[in-house]
Short mmCIF file of C-alpha atoms in Angstrom, two decimals:
data_model
loop_
_atom_site.label_atom_id
_atom_site.label_comp_id
_atom_site.label_asym_id
_atom_site.label_seq_id
_atom_site.Cartn_x
_atom_site.Cartn_y
_atom_site.Cartn_z
CA UNK A 10 86.81 70.88 132.76
CA UNK A 11 86.67 73.60 134.94
CA UNK A 12 85.44 72.95 138.09
CA UNK A 13 83.95 74.91 141.14
CA UNK A 14 83.56 73.80 144.62
CA UNK A 15 82.46 75.62 147.43
CA UNK A 16 82.85 73.39 149.98
CA UNK A 17 80.18 73.72 152.41
CA UNK A 18 76.59 73.69 151.38
CA UNK A 19 75.32 74.73 154.67
CA UNK A 20 76.98 76.11 157.27
CA UNK A 21 75.64 77.73 160.85
CA UNK A 22 77.55 79.68 163.23
CA UNK A 23 76.49 81.89 166.14
CA UNK A 24 75.88 85.81 165.86
CA UNK A 25 79.50 87.71 166.55
CA UNK A 26 81.30 84.85 164.83
CA UNK A 27 83.67 84.92 162.55
CA UNK A 28 81.85 82.85 159.14
CA UNK A 29 84.61 81.30 156.59
CA UNK A 30 83.40 80.22 153.44
CA UNK A 31 85.84 78.93 151.06
CA UNK A 32 85.58 78.18 146.99
CA UNK A 33 87.81 75.71 144.97
CA UNK A 34 88.59 75.88 141.58
CA UNK A 35 90.47 73.51 139.50
CA UNK A 36 91.53 72.83 135.84
CA UNK A 37 92.01 76.48 135.21
CA UNK A 38 93.50 79.47 136.05
CA UNK A 39 91.09 82.86 136.54
CA UNK A 40 92.20 86.50 136.75
CA UNK A 41 90.01 87.59 138.72
CA UNK A 42 86.97 86.09 141.28
CA UNK A 43 83.79 87.18 142.57
CA UNK A 44 81.64 87.00 145.48
CA UNK A 45 78.11 87.43 145.48
CA UNK A 46 75.16 87.32 147.72
CA UNK A 47 72.04 85.69 147.21
CA UNK A 48 68.58 85.84 149.02
CA UNK A 49 65.75 83.90 149.03
CA UNK A 50 63.53 84.67 145.64
CA UNK A 51 66.09 87.28 144.68
CA UNK A 52 68.45 87.70 142.27
CA UNK A 53 72.30 87.69 142.98
CA UNK A 54 73.91 90.92 144.90
CA UNK A 55 77.54 91.25 143.96
CA UNK A 56 80.15 91.98 147.13
CA UNK A 57 83.33 91.75 145.69
CA UNK A 58 86.13 91.41 143.29
CA UNK A 59 89.82 90.06 143.95
CA UNK A 60 92.27 89.90 141.25
CA UNK A 61 94.94 87.24 140.82
CA UNK A 62 97.79 89.72 141.65
CA UNK A 63 95.82 90.76 144.93
CA UNK A 64 96.24 88.31 147.88
CA UNK A 65 93.71 90.25 150.10
CA UNK A 66 90.36 92.22 150.09
CA UNK A 67 88.17 93.86 152.32
CA UNK A 68 84.95 95.66 152.27
CA UNK A 69 83.43 96.70 155.95
CA UNK A 70 83.14 93.26 157.81
CA UNK A 71 84.08 91.31 154.46
CA UNK A 72 87.44 90.09 153.75
CA UNK A 73 88.36 88.13 150.56
CA UNK A 74 91.60 86.10 149.93
CA UNK A 75 92.68 84.66 147.10
CA UNK A 76 95.36 82.13 146.81
CA UNK A 77 96.37 81.42 142.89
CA UNK A 78 98.66 78.43 144.15
CA UNK A 79 96.11 76.33 146.58
CA UNK A 80 93.53 77.41 143.62
CA UNK A 81 91.68 78.06 146.30
CA UNK A 82 89.52 81.64 147.73
CA UNK A 83 88.44 82.11 151.67
CA UNK A 84 85.27 84.32 152.37
CA UNK A 85 84.98 85.78 155.85
CA UNK A 86 82.30 88.02 157.46
CA UNK A 87 83.22 88.62 160.62
CA UNK A 88 81.11 89.94 164.12
CA UNK A 89 78.38 88.12 161.86
CA UNK A 90 74.66 88.96 162.42
CA UNK A 91 71.47 87.33 161.65
CA UNK A 92 71.08 89.98 158.72
CA UNK A 93 73.67 88.04 157.23
CA UNK A 94 72.06 84.88 156.52
CA UNK A 95 72.06 84.00 153.03
CA UNK A 96 73.53 81.99 150.02
CA UNK A 97 76.67 82.75 149.21
CA UNK A 98 77.93 82.21 145.56
CA UNK A 99 81.53 82.30 144.26
CA UNK A 100 81.86 83.59 140.86
CA UNK A 101 85.49 82.89 139.24
CA UNK A 102 86.41 84.34 135.73
CA UNK A 103 85.20 82.29 132.66
CA UNK A 104 85.93 82.51 129.89
CA UNK A 105 86.66 85.82 127.84
CA UNK A 106 82.44 87.10 128.27
CA UNK A 107 81.42 85.08 131.46
CA UNK A 108 81.79 83.77 134.97
CA UNK A 109 81.47 80.44 136.44
CA UNK A 110 79.81 80.00 139.23
CA UNK A 111 79.89 77.63 142.23
CA UNK A 112 76.49 76.27 143.96
CA UNK A 113 77.02 78.33 146.63
CA UNK A 114 77.08 77.83 150.62
CA UNK A 115 73.50 78.88 152.85
CA UNK A 116 74.91 80.81 155.66
CA UNK A 117 72.75 80.85 158.81
CA UNK A 118 73.44 83.50 161.41
CA UNK A 119 71.94 82.15 164.98
CA UNK A 120 70.69 85.01 167.55
CA UNK B 5 62.77 102.16 137.94
CA UNK B 6 66.30 101.41 138.76
CA UNK B 7 68.64 98.61 138.20
CA UNK B 8 67.83 95.09 136.35
CA UNK B 9 63.59 94.31 136.36
CA UNK B 10 62.12 91.13 134.83
CA UNK B 11 58.70 90.07 134.22
CA UNK B 12 57.12 88.43 134.81
CA UNK B 13 57.78 87.41 138.31
CA UNK B 14 56.50 83.87 137.79
CA UNK B 15 55.25 81.75 135.10
CA UNK B 16 53.43 78.53 134.89
CA UNK B 17 53.47 77.36 131.60
CA UNK B 18 52.10 73.47 129.57
CA UNK B 19 54.86 72.02 127.35
CA UNK B 20 52.78 73.55 124.66
CA UNK B 21 52.64 77.40 125.20
CA UNK B 22 55.20 79.63 123.78
CA UNK B 23 55.81 82.65 126.23
CA UNK B 24 58.38 85.40 126.50
CA UNK B 25 60.26 86.90 129.66
CA UNK B 26 61.81 90.05 129.40
CA UNK B 27 64.07 91.78 131.01
CA UNK B 28 65.11 95.73 131.45
CA UNK B 29 67.90 97.54 132.49
CA UNK B 30 68.36 101.13 133.84
CA UNK B 31 71.85 101.32 134.30
CA UNK B 32 73.19 102.13 131.11
CA UNK B 33 75.48 98.97 130.55
CA UNK B 34 76.44 97.21 126.79
CA UNK B 35 76.28 93.81 128.31
CA UNK B 36 73.37 91.41 128.97
CA UNK B 37 72.72 88.05 129.94
CA UNK B 38 70.06 85.51 130.81
CA UNK B 39 70.97 82.48 133.50
CA UNK B 40 69.44 79.46 134.40
CA UNK B 41 69.21 78.51 138.48
CA UNK B 42 68.35 75.24 139.02
CA UNK B 43 67.84 73.83 143.10
CA UNK B 44 71.16 72.34 144.39
CA UNK B 45 72.75 73.80 140.70
CA UNK B 46 75.19 76.38 139.80
CA UNK B 47 74.03 79.04 137.73
CA UNK B 48 74.20 78.38 134.03
CA UNK B 49 74.82 80.81 131.80
CA UNK B 50 72.87 80.65 128.61
CA UNK B 51 73.42 83.81 126.43
CA UNK B 52 75.33 86.47 126.43
CA UNK B 53 74.93 89.99 124.30
CA UNK B 54 76.97 92.78 123.80
CA UNK B 55 75.46 96.29 122.34
CA UNK B 56 72.69 93.70 121.03
CA UNK B 57 75.02 91.09 119.52
CA UNK B 58 74.80 87.65 120.62
CA UNK B 59 78.31 86.98 121.84
CA UNK B 60 78.00 83.71 123.21
CA UNK B 61 75.67 80.85 123.35
CA UNK B 62 76.66 77.97 125.37
CA UNK B 63 74.63 75.14 124.20
CA UNK B 64 71.37 75.79 124.57
CA UNK B 65 68.47 73.90 123.30
CA UNK B 66 66.76 75.50 120.38
CA UNK B 67 63.37 75.81 122.40
CA UNK B 68 64.78 78.88 124.43
CA UNK B 69 65.26 81.63 121.67
CA UNK B 70 67.05 85.19 123.16
CA UNK B 71 66.20 88.55 121.36
CA UNK B 72 68.08 91.87 122.31
CA UNK B 73 66.30 94.85 120.37
CA UNK B 74 68.44 97.21 122.31
CA UNK B 75 71.23 97.49 124.59
CA UNK B 76 68.46 98.15 127.35
CA UNK B 77 66.13 95.10 127.19
CA UNK B 78 66.50 91.41 126.95
CA UNK B 79 64.10 89.08 126.04
CA UNK B 80 63.96 84.93 126.22
CA UNK B 81 61.11 83.29 123.77
CA UNK B 82 59.74 79.86 125.48
CA UNK B 83 58.15 77.33 123.24
CA UNK B 84 57.60 73.53 123.14
CA UNK B 85 59.29 73.16 126.79
CA UNK B 86 60.23 70.63 128.81
CA UNK B 87 59.39 70.38 132.54
CA UNK B 88 63.21 69.88 133.18
CA UNK B 89 63.38 73.17 132.16
CA UNK B 90 61.63 74.82 135.28
CA UNK B 91 63.69 77.07 137.33
CA UNK B 92 64.33 80.42 138.08
CA UNK B 93 65.25 82.62 135.17
CA UNK B 94 67.90 85.23 135.87
CA UNK B 95 68.59 88.23 133.53
CA UNK B 96 72.09 90.15 134.84
CA UNK B 97 73.77 93.22 132.82
CA UNK B 98 77.12 94.68 133.40
CA UNK B 99 79.23 97.99 132.08
CA UNK B 100 81.12 95.70 129.13
CA UNK B 101 81.33 92.42 128.80
CA UNK B 102 84.48 90.25 130.43
CA UNK B 103 87.37 91.63 131.84
CA UNK B 104 86.28 92.24 135.63
CA UNK B 105 83.25 93.70 135.15
CA UNK B 106 81.08 93.03 138.39
CA UNK B 107 77.25 91.80 137.07
CA UNK B 108 73.25 92.81 138.06
CA UNK B 109 71.02 90.84 138.50
CA UNK B 110 67.06 91.27 138.10
CA UNK B 111 64.91 89.07 140.66
CA UNK B 112 64.43 86.54 138.27
CA UNK B 113 61.05 84.74 136.97
CA UNK B 114 60.44 81.53 138.51
CA UNK B 115 59.13 79.32 135.48
CA UNK B 116 57.21 76.07 136.09
CA UNK B 117 56.88 73.87 132.96
CA UNK B 118 53.42 71.26 133.39
#
């Protein structure tokens, strides 16, 4: 069965550094992958979508890569700020109607 | 109001109670979803509706009963729940089901079953 792994449950980095979060998936080949941000007590918020034929996608300080050979997506936040502290969820396409979500990585940016 | 709203935000119920969760989206979307989020677990998709028709039901126990009277409203009726059903229940909507559609989530209902 399909499996989504976000390698780090928690990640602490210093303000100004680049945060890199990893998402690995196994046993299937999603056509696209989404990343969401979730703050405590709130629902997830969509950040970026990347398709299987796209190697990289950028939005302001965010960058996502999608390596279909490695079955991996990397999510980068450059020049990180304390306001970036949140849980980040990887969500590869599931079936025709859904997404599979990872358990998330809780990022803390230390001032 | 804009976006996706959910009521109540918090709910405590006994195992013999019957209650309902409500979700409303103001985005003109055609698809709506119920998810369950438990600590240390990934979001679990429960139900998917497209234009008021249920298109997915992921082996959810019958004590959870969804209802979608129109494309803007979604309910989750609860009865005879178990303590392990305590979780954050999230509603989401998207323009359509499937391909490349980002999902917009509500704030969730924090459910505690005693």
